[in-house]
mmCIF file of C-alpha atoms in Angstrom:
data_model
loop_
_atom_site.group_PDB
_atom_site.id
_atom_site.type_symbol
_atom_site.label_atom_id
_atom_site.label_comp_id
_atom_site.label_asym_id
_atom_site.label_seq_id
_atom_site.Cartn_x
_atom_site.Cartn_y
_atom_site.Cartn_z
ATOM 1 C CA UNK S 1 -116.707 -145.022 63.593
ATOM 2 C CA UNK S 2 -117.317 -147.184 66.648
ATOM 3 C CA UNK S 3 -120.308 -149.401 67.239
ATOM 4 C CA UNK S 4 -122.158 -147.061 69.569
ATOM 5 C CA UNK S 5 -121.820 -144.036 67.386
ATOM 6 C CA UNK S 6 -123.050 -145.930 64.360
ATOM 7 C CA UNK S 7 -126.416 -146.646 65.946
ATOM 8 C CA UNK S 8 -126.981 -144.081 68.645
ATOM 9 C CA UNK S 9 -126.359 -140.405 68.007
ATOM 10 C CA UNK S 10 -126.541 -138.660 71.328
ATOM 11 C CA UNK S 11 -123.434 -136.639 70.623
ATOM 12 C CA UNK S 12 -124.033 -135.456 67.089
ATOM 13 C CA UNK S 13 -120.819 -133.450 66.954
ATOM 14 C CA UNK S 14 -118.634 -136.445 67.799
ATOM 15 C CA UNK S 15 -120.581 -138.628 65.372
ATOM 16 C CA UNK S 16 -120.002 -136.103 62.598
ATOM 17 C CA UNK S 17 -116.344 -135.678 63.549
ATOM 18 C CA UNK S 18 -115.790 -139.396 63.273
ATOM 19 C CA UNK S 19 -117.565 -139.380 59.937
ATOM 20 C CA UNK S 20 -115.142 -136.659 58.830
ATOM 21 C CA UNK S 21 -117.624 -133.791 58.652
ATOM 22 C CA UNK S 22 -119.269 -131.108 60.797
ATOM 23 C CA UNK S 23 -122.661 -129.649 61.615
ATOM 24 C CA UNK S 24 -122.045 -126.825 59.132
ATOM 25 C CA UNK S 25 -121.601 -129.407 56.341
ATOM 26 C CA UNK S 26 -125.258 -130.338 56.740
ATOM 27 C CA UNK S 27 -126.223 -126.688 56.609
ATOM 28 C CA UNK S 28 -124.154 -126.118 53.485
ATOM 29 C CA UNK S 29 -125.571 -129.212 51.774
ATOM 30 C CA UNK S 30 -129.136 -128.139 52.568
ATOM 31 C CA UNK S 31 -128.377 -124.676 51.169
ATOM 32 C CA UNK S 32 -127.138 -126.217 47.908
ATOM 33 C CA UNK S 33 -130.174 -128.491 47.619
ATOM 34 C CA UNK S 34 -132.511 -125.558 48.166
ATOM 35 C CA UNK S 35 -130.587 -123.643 45.490
ATOM 36 C CA UNK S 36 -131.396 -126.446 43.027
ATOM 37 C CA UNK S 37 -128.396 -128.774 43.307
ATOM 38 C CA UNK S 38 -130.204 -132.054 44.027
ATOM 39 C CA UNK S 39 -126.989 -134.094 44.040
ATOM 40 C CA UNK S 40 -125.969 -132.299 47.265
ATOM 41 C CA UNK S 41 -128.719 -134.270 48.974
ATOM 42 C CA UNK S 42 -126.664 -137.428 48.414
ATOM 43 C CA UNK S 43 -124.152 -136.135 50.990
ATOM 44 C CA UNK S 44 -126.920 -135.905 53.550
ATOM 45 C CA UNK S 45 -128.190 -139.389 52.697
ATOM 46 C CA UNK S 46 -124.704 -140.915 53.000
ATOM 47 C CA UNK S 47 -124.092 -139.137 56.296
ATOM 48 C CA UNK S 48 -127.337 -140.097 58.002
ATOM 49 C CA UNK S 49 -128.396 -143.372 56.376
ATOM 50 C CA UNK S 50 -126.949 -145.663 59.055
ATOM 51 C CA UNK S 51 -128.531 -143.877 62.051
ATOM 52 C CA UNK S 52 -131.885 -143.510 60.300
ATOM 53 C CA UNK S 53 -132.010 -147.167 59.227
ATOM 54 C CA UNK S 54 -130.935 -148.351 62.666
ATOM 55 C CA UNK S 55 -133.537 -146.187 64.346
ATOM 56 C CA UNK S 56 -136.196 -147.672 62.047
ATOM 57 C CA UNK S 57 -134.854 -151.152 62.776
ATOM 58 C CA UNK S 58 -135.301 -150.593 66.505
ATOM 59 C CA UNK S 59 -138.920 -149.753 65.837
ATOM 60 C CA UNK S 60 -139.766 -152.694 63.568
ATOM 61 C CA UNK S 61 -136.983 -155.338 63.891
ATOM 62 C CA UNK S 62 -137.295 -155.996 60.158
ATOM 63 C CA UNK S 63 -134.394 -155.023 57.938
ATOM 64 C CA UNK S 64 -136.382 -154.614 54.729
ATOM 65 C CA UNK S 65 -139.064 -152.547 56.360
ATOM 66 C CA UNK S 66 -136.470 -150.465 58.199
ATOM 67 C CA UNK S 67 -134.878 -149.474 54.875
ATOM 68 C CA UNK S 68 -138.262 -148.689 53.338
ATOM 69 C CA UNK S 69 -139.195 -146.465 56.269
ATOM 70 C CA UNK S 70 -135.793 -144.757 56.240
ATOM 71 C CA UNK S 71 -136.138 -144.092 52.499
ATOM 72 C CA UNK S 72 -139.545 -142.514 53.074
ATOM 73 C CA UNK S 73 -138.046 -140.427 55.878
ATOM 74 C CA UNK S 74 -135.328 -139.115 53.545
ATOM 75 C CA UNK S 75 -137.934 -138.353 50.897
ATOM 76 C CA UNK S 76 -140.092 -136.435 53.356
ATOM 77 C CA UNK S 77 -137.054 -134.592 54.639
ATOM 78 C CA UNK S 78 -136.252 -133.591 51.036
ATOM 79 C CA UNK S 79 -139.805 -132.311 50.521
ATOM 80 C CA UNK S 80 -139.696 -130.368 53.762
ATOM 81 C CA UNK S 81 -136.124 -129.035 53.621
ATOM 82 C CA UNK S 82 -137.363 -125.460 53.296
ATOM 83 C CA UNK S 83 -139.221 -125.867 56.579
ATOM 84 C CA UNK S 84 -136.065 -126.678 58.531
ATOM 85 C CA UNK S 85 -135.411 -123.685 60.757
ATOM 86 C CA UNK S 86 -131.699 -123.304 61.199
ATOM 87 C CA UNK S 87 -131.978 -122.546 64.920
ATOM 88 C CA UNK S 88 -132.057 -126.327 65.483
ATOM 89 C CA UNK S 89 -129.305 -128.729 64.408
ATOM 90 C CA UNK S 90 -130.247 -130.439 61.133
ATOM 91 C CA UNK S 91 -129.965 -133.928 62.642
ATOM 92 C CA UNK S 92 -132.393 -133.003 65.454
ATOM 93 C CA UNK S 93 -134.962 -131.970 62.868
ATOM 94 C CA UNK S 94 -134.255 -135.078 60.759
ATOM 95 C CA UNK S 95 -134.629 -137.477 63.706
ATOM 96 C CA UNK S 96 -137.849 -135.824 64.853
ATOM 97 C CA UNK S 97 -139.262 -136.129 61.336
ATOM 98 C CA UNK S 98 -138.132 -139.765 61.023
ATOM 99 C CA UNK S 99 -139.435 -140.699 64.479
ATOM 100 C CA UNK S 100 -142.790 -139.180 63.680
ATOM 101 C CA UNK S 101 -142.955 -141.122 60.422
ATOM 102 C CA UNK S 102 -141.870 -144.431 61.988
ATOM 103 C CA UNK S 103 -144.418 -144.109 64.773
ATOM 104 C CA UNK S 104 -147.282 -143.427 62.386
ATOM 105 C CA UNK S 105 -146.142 -146.211 60.022
ATOM 106 C CA UNK S 106 -146.152 -148.690 62.883
ATOM 107 C CA UNK S 107 -149.548 -147.517 64.024
ATOM 108 C CA UNK S 108 -150.781 -148.120 60.459
ATOM 109 C CA UNK S 109 -149.150 -151.538 60.055
ATOM 110 C CA UNK S 110 -147.939 -152.798 63.439
ATOM 111 C CA UNK S 111 -144.765 -154.844 63.648
ATOM 112 C CA UNK S 112 -145.164 -158.481 64.609
ATOM 113 C CA UNK S 113 -144.751 -158.781 68.359
ATOM 114 C CA UNK S 114 -145.206 -161.420 71.030
ATOM 115 C CA UNK S 115 -147.134 -160.647 74.201
ATOM 116 C CA UNK S 116 -145.343 -159.769 77.427
ATOM 117 C CA UNK S 117 -146.849 -162.806 79.113
ATOM 118 C CA UNK S 118 -145.219 -165.125 76.597
ATOM 119 C CA UNK S 119 -141.862 -163.536 77.296
ATOM 120 C CA UNK S 120 -142.310 -163.720 81.047
ATOM 121 C CA UNK S 121 -142.391 -167.512 80.877
ATOM 122 C CA UNK S 122 -138.971 -168.575 79.613
ATOM 123 C CA UNK S 123 -138.999 -171.797 77.696
ATOM 124 C CA UNK S 124 -135.621 -172.757 79.090
ATOM 125 C CA UNK S 125 -135.931 -174.851 82.260
ATOM 126 C CA UNK S 126 -132.652 -173.434 83.612
ATOM 127 C CA UNK S 127 -134.411 -170.132 84.196
ATOM 128 C CA UNK S 128 -136.110 -171.418 87.317
ATOM 129 C CA UNK S 129 -132.910 -172.259 89.133
ATOM 130 C CA UNK S 130 -130.067 -170.567 87.435
ATOM 131 C CA UNK S 131 -131.274 -168.106 84.848
ATOM 132 C CA UNK S 132 -130.861 -168.044 81.083
ATOM 133 C CA UNK S 133 -127.575 -167.694 79.311
ATOM 134 C CA UNK S 134 -126.574 -164.064 78.736
ATOM 135 C CA UNK S 135 -127.564 -164.031 75.103
ATOM 136 C CA UNK S 136 -130.962 -165.558 75.699
ATOM 137 C CA UNK S 137 -131.590 -163.168 78.549
ATOM 138 C CA UNK S 138 -130.584 -160.142 76.467
ATOM 139 C CA UNK S 139 -132.863 -161.287 73.681
ATOM 140 C CA UNK S 140 -135.721 -161.810 76.132
ATOM 141 C CA UNK S 141 -135.294 -158.281 77.508
ATOM 142 C CA UNK S 142 -135.252 -156.779 74.003
ATOM 143 C CA UNK S 143 -138.329 -158.746 73.014
ATOM 144 C CA UNK S 144 -140.014 -157.561 76.196
ATOM 145 C CA UNK S 145 -139.317 -153.937 75.274
ATOM 146 C CA UNK S 146 -140.763 -154.633 71.848
ATOM 147 C CA UNK S 147 -143.945 -156.010 73.431
ATOM 148 C CA UNK S 148 -144.528 -152.947 75.643
ATOM 149 C CA UNK S 149 -147.426 -150.576 74.923
ATOM 150 C CA UNK S 150 -146.397 -148.146 72.173
ATOM 151 C CA UNK S 151 -145.873 -145.035 74.292
ATOM 152 C CA UNK S 152 -143.459 -146.770 76.682
ATOM 153 C CA UNK S 153 -141.753 -148.702 73.906
ATOM 154 C CA UNK S 154 -141.150 -145.531 71.869
ATOM 155 C CA UNK S 155 -139.697 -143.688 74.852
ATOM 156 C CA UNK S 156 -137.336 -146.583 75.613
ATOM 157 C CA UNK S 157 -136.301 -146.994 71.969
ATOM 158 C CA UNK S 158 -135.460 -143.314 71.602
ATOM 159 C CA UNK S 159 -133.755 -143.134 75.003
ATOM 160 C CA UNK S 160 -131.357 -145.959 74.169
ATOM 161 C CA UNK S 161 -130.955 -144.865 70.554
ATOM 162 C CA UNK S 162 -129.757 -141.486 71.827
ATOM 163 C CA UNK S 163 -127.425 -143.250 74.239
ATOM 164 C CA UNK S 164 -129.545 -142.551 77.307
ATOM 165 C CA UNK S 165 -129.913 -138.835 76.636
ATOM 166 C CA UNK S 166 -133.385 -137.763 77.767
ATOM 167 C CA UNK S 167 -133.400 -134.281 76.114
ATOM 168 C CA UNK S 168 -132.507 -135.794 72.717
ATOM 169 C CA UNK S 169 -135.143 -138.502 73.103
ATOM 170 C CA UNK S 170 -137.699 -135.853 74.061
ATOM 171 C CA UNK S 171 -136.822 -133.724 71.025
ATOM 172 C CA UNK S 172 -137.163 -136.692 68.679
ATOM 173 C CA UNK S 173 -140.506 -137.630 70.173
ATOM 174 C CA UNK S 174 -141.711 -134.030 70.287
ATOM 175 C CA UNK S 175 -142.618 -134.449 73.964
ATOM 176 C CA UNK S 176 -141.629 -132.591 77.145
ATOM 177 C CA UNK S 177 -138.692 -134.131 79.008
ATOM 178 C CA UNK S 178 -140.869 -134.768 82.053
ATOM 179 C CA UNK S 179 -143.283 -136.864 79.996
ATOM 180 C CA UNK S 180 -140.431 -138.890 78.536
ATOM 181 C CA UNK S 181 -138.955 -139.473 82.004
ATOM 182 C CA UNK S 182 -142.332 -140.613 83.323
ATOM 183 C CA UNK S 183 -142.763 -143.002 80.394
ATOM 184 C CA UNK S 184 -139.258 -144.374 80.862
ATOM 185 C CA UNK S 185 -139.939 -144.955 84.536
ATOM 186 C CA UNK S 186 -143.252 -146.675 83.858
ATOM 187 C CA UNK S 187 -141.825 -148.717 80.967
ATOM 188 C CA UNK S 188 -138.972 -149.965 83.138
ATOM 189 C CA UNK S 189 -141.393 -150.726 85.926
ATOM 190 C CA UNK S 190 -143.475 -152.911 83.586
ATOM 191 C CA UNK S 191 -140.317 -154.637 82.369
ATOM 192 C CA UNK S 192 -139.133 -155.283 85.908
ATOM 193 C CA UNK S 193 -142.535 -156.715 86.755
ATOM 194 C CA UNK S 194 -142.493 -159.005 83.755
ATOM 195 C CA UNK S 195 -138.867 -160.023 83.850
ATOM 196 C CA UNK S 196 -137.947 -160.286 87.515
ATOM 197 C CA UNK S 197 -135.998 -163.485 87.248
ATOM 198 C CA UNK S 198 -134.167 -162.475 84.120
ATOM 199 C CA UNK S 199 -132.935 -159.223 85.621
ATOM 200 C CA UNK S 200 -132.351 -160.312 89.188
ATOM 201 C CA UNK S 201 -130.249 -163.436 88.635
ATOM 202 C CA UNK S 202 -126.549 -162.984 89.416
ATOM 203 C CA UNK S 203 -124.353 -163.101 86.336
ATOM 204 C CA UNK S 204 -122.107 -166.092 86.948
ATOM 205 C CA UNK S 205 -119.628 -165.111 84.271
ATOM 206 C CA UNK S 206 -118.880 -161.850 86.041
ATOM 207 C CA UNK S 207 -118.611 -163.402 89.521
ATOM 208 C CA UNK R 1 -134.942 -152.509 97.566
ATOM 209 C CA UNK R 2 -133.708 -149.268 96.118
ATOM 210 C CA UNK R 3 -130.281 -150.738 95.608
ATOM 211 C CA UNK R 4 -131.871 -153.732 93.897
ATOM 212 C CA UNK R 5 -133.839 -151.427 91.566
ATOM 213 C CA UNK R 6 -130.680 -149.546 90.660
ATOM 214 C CA UNK R 7 -128.965 -152.796 89.858
ATOM 215 C CA UNK R 8 -131.892 -153.803 87.675
ATOM 216 C CA UNK R 9 -131.810 -150.467 85.833
ATOM 217 C CA UNK R 10 -128.084 -150.758 85.267
ATOM 218 C CA UNK R 11 -128.520 -154.248 83.906
ATOM 219 C CA UNK R 12 -131.353 -153.124 81.672
ATOM 220 C CA UNK R 13 -129.281 -150.164 80.445
ATOM 221 C CA UNK R 14 -126.378 -152.466 79.674
ATOM 222 C CA UNK R 15 -128.561 -154.842 77.670
ATOM 223 C CA UNK R 16 -130.568 -152.224 75.804
ATOM 224 C CA UNK R 17 -127.699 -149.899 74.960
ATOM 225 C CA UNK R 18 -125.960 -152.774 73.238
ATOM 226 C CA UNK R 19 -128.408 -153.308 70.372
ATOM 227 C CA UNK R 20 -127.895 -155.189 67.145
ATOM 228 C CA UNK R 21 -126.592 -152.906 64.441
ATOM 229 C CA UNK R 22 -127.450 -153.200 60.767
ATOM 230 C CA UNK R 23 -125.551 -151.677 57.895
ATOM 231 C CA UNK R 24 -127.415 -149.993 55.034
ATOM 232 C CA UNK R 25 -127.552 -152.189 51.943
ATOM 233 C CA UNK R 26 -125.209 -151.132 49.161
ATOM 234 C CA UNK R 27 -127.929 -149.698 46.925
ATOM 235 C CA UNK R 28 -129.770 -147.794 49.632
ATOM 236 C CA UNK R 29 -128.364 -144.316 48.970
ATOM 237 C CA UNK R 30 -128.787 -144.758 45.202
ATOM 238 C CA UNK R 31 -132.367 -145.848 45.691
ATOM 239 C CA UNK R 32 -133.114 -142.813 47.873
ATOM 240 C CA UNK R 33 -131.529 -140.476 45.338
ATOM 241 C CA UNK R 34 -133.532 -142.054 42.521
ATOM 242 C CA UNK R 35 -136.730 -141.392 44.484
ATOM 243 C CA UNK R 36 -135.603 -137.836 45.210
ATOM 244 C CA UNK R 37 -134.833 -137.164 41.529
ATOM 245 C CA UNK R 38 -138.236 -138.577 40.531
ATOM 246 C CA UNK R 39 -139.809 -136.269 43.083
ATOM 247 C CA UNK R 40 -137.880 -133.271 41.769
ATOM 248 C CA UNK R 41 -138.791 -134.078 38.162
ATOM 249 C CA UNK R 42 -142.504 -134.480 38.872
ATOM 250 C CA UNK R 43 -144.664 -131.538 37.770
ATOM 251 C CA UNK R 44 -145.773 -129.250 40.574
ATOM 252 C CA UNK R 45 -149.243 -129.894 41.971
ATOM 253 C CA UNK R 46 -152.148 -128.159 40.178
ATOM 254 C CA UNK R 47 -152.821 -124.899 42.016
ATOM 255 C CA UNK R 48 -156.289 -124.152 43.305
ATOM 256 C CA UNK R 49 -158.191 -122.047 40.706
ATOM 257 C CA UNK R 50 -158.548 -118.935 42.838
ATOM 258 C CA UNK R 51 -159.352 -116.732 39.816
ATOM 259 C CA UNK R 52 -162.479 -118.733 39.120
ATOM 260 C CA UNK R 53 -163.388 -119.496 42.679
ATOM 261 C CA UNK R 54 -163.063 -115.980 44.102
ATOM 262 C CA UNK R 55 -165.907 -114.282 42.144
ATOM 263 C CA UNK R 56 -168.214 -117.209 42.869
ATOM 264 C CA UNK R 57 -167.212 -117.188 46.508
ATOM 265 C CA UNK R 58 -167.813 -113.439 46.730
ATOM 266 C CA UNK R 59 -171.230 -113.879 45.097
ATOM 267 C CA UNK R 60 -172.164 -116.622 47.546
ATOM 268 C CA UNK R 61 -170.990 -114.506 50.497
ATOM 269 C CA UNK R 62 -173.054 -111.515 49.338
ATOM 270 C CA UNK R 63 -176.130 -113.720 48.871
ATOM 271 C CA UNK R 64 -175.651 -115.158 52.344
ATOM 272 C CA UNK R 65 -175.269 -111.725 53.932
ATOM 273 C CA UNK R 66 -178.362 -110.384 52.154
ATOM 274 C CA UNK R 67 -180.391 -113.419 53.241
ATOM 275 C CA UNK R 68 -179.271 -113.070 56.849
ATOM 276 C CA UNK R 69 -179.957 -109.311 56.889
ATOM 277 C CA UNK R 70 -183.447 -109.790 55.413
ATOM 278 C CA UNK R 71 -184.227 -112.632 57.803
ATOM 279 C CA UNK R 72 -183.052 -110.682 60.854
ATOM 280 C CA UNK R 73 -184.912 -107.578 59.743
ATOM 281 C CA UNK R 74 -188.110 -109.532 59.170
ATOM 282 C CA UNK R 75 -187.788 -111.204 62.555
ATOM 283 C CA UNK R 76 -187.158 -107.989 64.511
ATOM 284 C CA UNK R 77 -189.786 -105.869 62.697
ATOM 285 C CA UNK R 78 -192.723 -108.212 62.174
ATOM 286 C CA UNK R 79 -195.390 -105.527 61.731
ATOM 287 C CA UNK R 80 -193.452 -102.889 59.868
ATOM 288 C CA UNK R 81 -194.761 -101.904 56.511
ATOM 289 C CA UNK R 82 -193.034 -99.462 54.253
ATOM 290 C CA UNK R 83 -189.967 -99.066 56.516
ATOM 291 C CA UNK R 84 -188.965 -102.726 56.167
ATOM 292 C CA UNK R 85 -187.873 -104.260 52.924
ATOM 293 C CA UNK R 86 -190.828 -105.315 50.845
ATOM 294 C CA UNK R 87 -191.650 -108.940 51.720
ATOM 295 C CA UNK R 88 -192.606 -109.603 48.131
ATOM 296 C CA UNK R 89 -188.844 -109.420 47.700
ATOM 297 C CA UNK R 90 -188.782 -112.814 49.404
ATOM 298 C CA UNK R 91 -189.818 -115.540 46.943
ATOM 299 C CA UNK R 92 -190.924 -117.770 49.788
ATOM 300 C CA UNK R 93 -193.524 -115.245 50.863
ATOM 301 C CA UNK R 94 -195.190 -115.279 47.463
ATOM 302 C CA UNK R 95 -195.219 -119.034 47.247
ATOM 303 C CA UNK R 96 -196.629 -119.339 50.771
ATOM 304 C CA UNK R 97 -199.494 -117.092 49.788
ATOM 305 C CA UNK R 98 -200.263 -119.521 47.016
ATOM 306 C CA UNK R 99 -200.922 -122.145 49.655
ATOM 307 C CA UNK R 100 -197.702 -124.106 49.450
ATOM 308 C CA UNK R 101 -196.188 -125.249 52.662
ATOM 309 C CA UNK R 102 -193.143 -123.104 53.497
ATOM 310 C CA UNK R 103 -191.011 -126.131 54.423
ATOM 311 C CA UNK R 104 -191.597 -127.647 51.002
ATOM 312 C CA UNK R 105 -190.739 -124.356 49.381
ATOM 313 C CA UNK R 106 -187.440 -124.126 51.229
ATOM 314 C CA UNK R 107 -186.695 -127.718 50.299
ATOM 315 C CA UNK R 108 -187.299 -126.878 46.666
ATOM 316 C CA UNK R 109 -185.032 -123.855 46.878
ATOM 317 C CA UNK R 110 -182.303 -125.953 48.536
ATOM 318 C CA UNK R 111 -182.576 -128.679 45.896
ATOM 319 C CA UNK R 112 -182.393 -126.076 43.144
ATOM 320 C CA UNK R 113 -179.303 -124.527 44.730
ATOM 321 C CA UNK R 114 -177.687 -127.953 45.093
ATOM 322 C CA UNK R 115 -178.486 -128.817 41.476
ATOM 323 C CA UNK R 116 -177.012 -125.554 40.230
ATOM 324 C CA UNK R 117 -173.846 -125.970 42.304
ATOM 325 C CA UNK R 118 -173.361 -129.570 41.106
ATOM 326 C CA UNK R 119 -173.878 -128.554 37.496
ATOM 327 C CA UNK R 120 -171.470 -125.658 37.892
ATOM 328 C CA UNK R 121 -168.815 -127.863 39.530
ATOM 329 C CA UNK R 122 -169.111 -130.489 36.799
ATOM 330 C CA UNK R 123 -168.816 -127.823 34.162
ATOM 331 C CA UNK R 124 -165.736 -126.353 35.805
ATOM 332 C CA UNK R 125 -164.164 -129.800 36.238
ATOM 333 C CA UNK R 126 -165.000 -130.714 32.639
ATOM 334 C CA UNK R 127 -163.380 -127.590 31.312
ATOM 335 C CA UNK R 128 -160.070 -128.520 33.009
ATOM 336 C CA UNK R 129 -159.783 -132.001 31.453
#
């Protein structure tokens, strides 16, 4: 399983293929759980634990909390298995449920963030004439996303988690695609406004 | 400007697509399954006592309907005598004749109803424990 497929799951079929299973395996496992075979749920947990934990991690940037939230998501999915309508792929339903849970958890206890203004003023003096090193710049951009207002942050998190697939992000958020696109546009606009130097500087290593 | 924006978006995409990845801790799946088994073993939630609640609910609904019908009838036929229901049917009427203020009477009736419903609820709750 490559790095991208471990975290983002835009193409569910290819993710499952690389994990050695198929969409129908989920359906079969759910059928067995609903018939009373609880151990069949372990298959589902093993299959989806990495994406669910990584999605939670993108929301909170705290490993321990990410696992706690993912565990709660699996538990809620177990309780609501009978409500999964088989016209949607199981993973779509699971991600929507998890996203909903993560968003409400973070509204209840917000993750520790820094303000956008703090990020906009790089501590490194090189930023004014040459820009930060790649790593520092990447970290600054990620922190800036984390400091965005929730609705833009959530849209960006889901968009990149689903490997830049707007329909998947919209399904996970339970929002129309147009709304997600508008939030992505506005979120990027805020980021560009706050991080002009970080994003505009030429990358010397690539020159 | 547009070209610059596209460059910025591409750069942002490059940075944000490449996120840190974490691996689930070794005991994660076991911990989830333990929670799931606990959940499955827990007794089902206590169902709402419809058998007890339905007759009481029906009684309350009938009382409400009768009260509304009497009140509407009294309001639309103020001077009617034998055609309308006998006003002595209404306990408030009798009490008002005795000189008590009607507002106080209604308050008394409401307090009595509240007291009865609290007593009844406590009795029902007590019988379950």
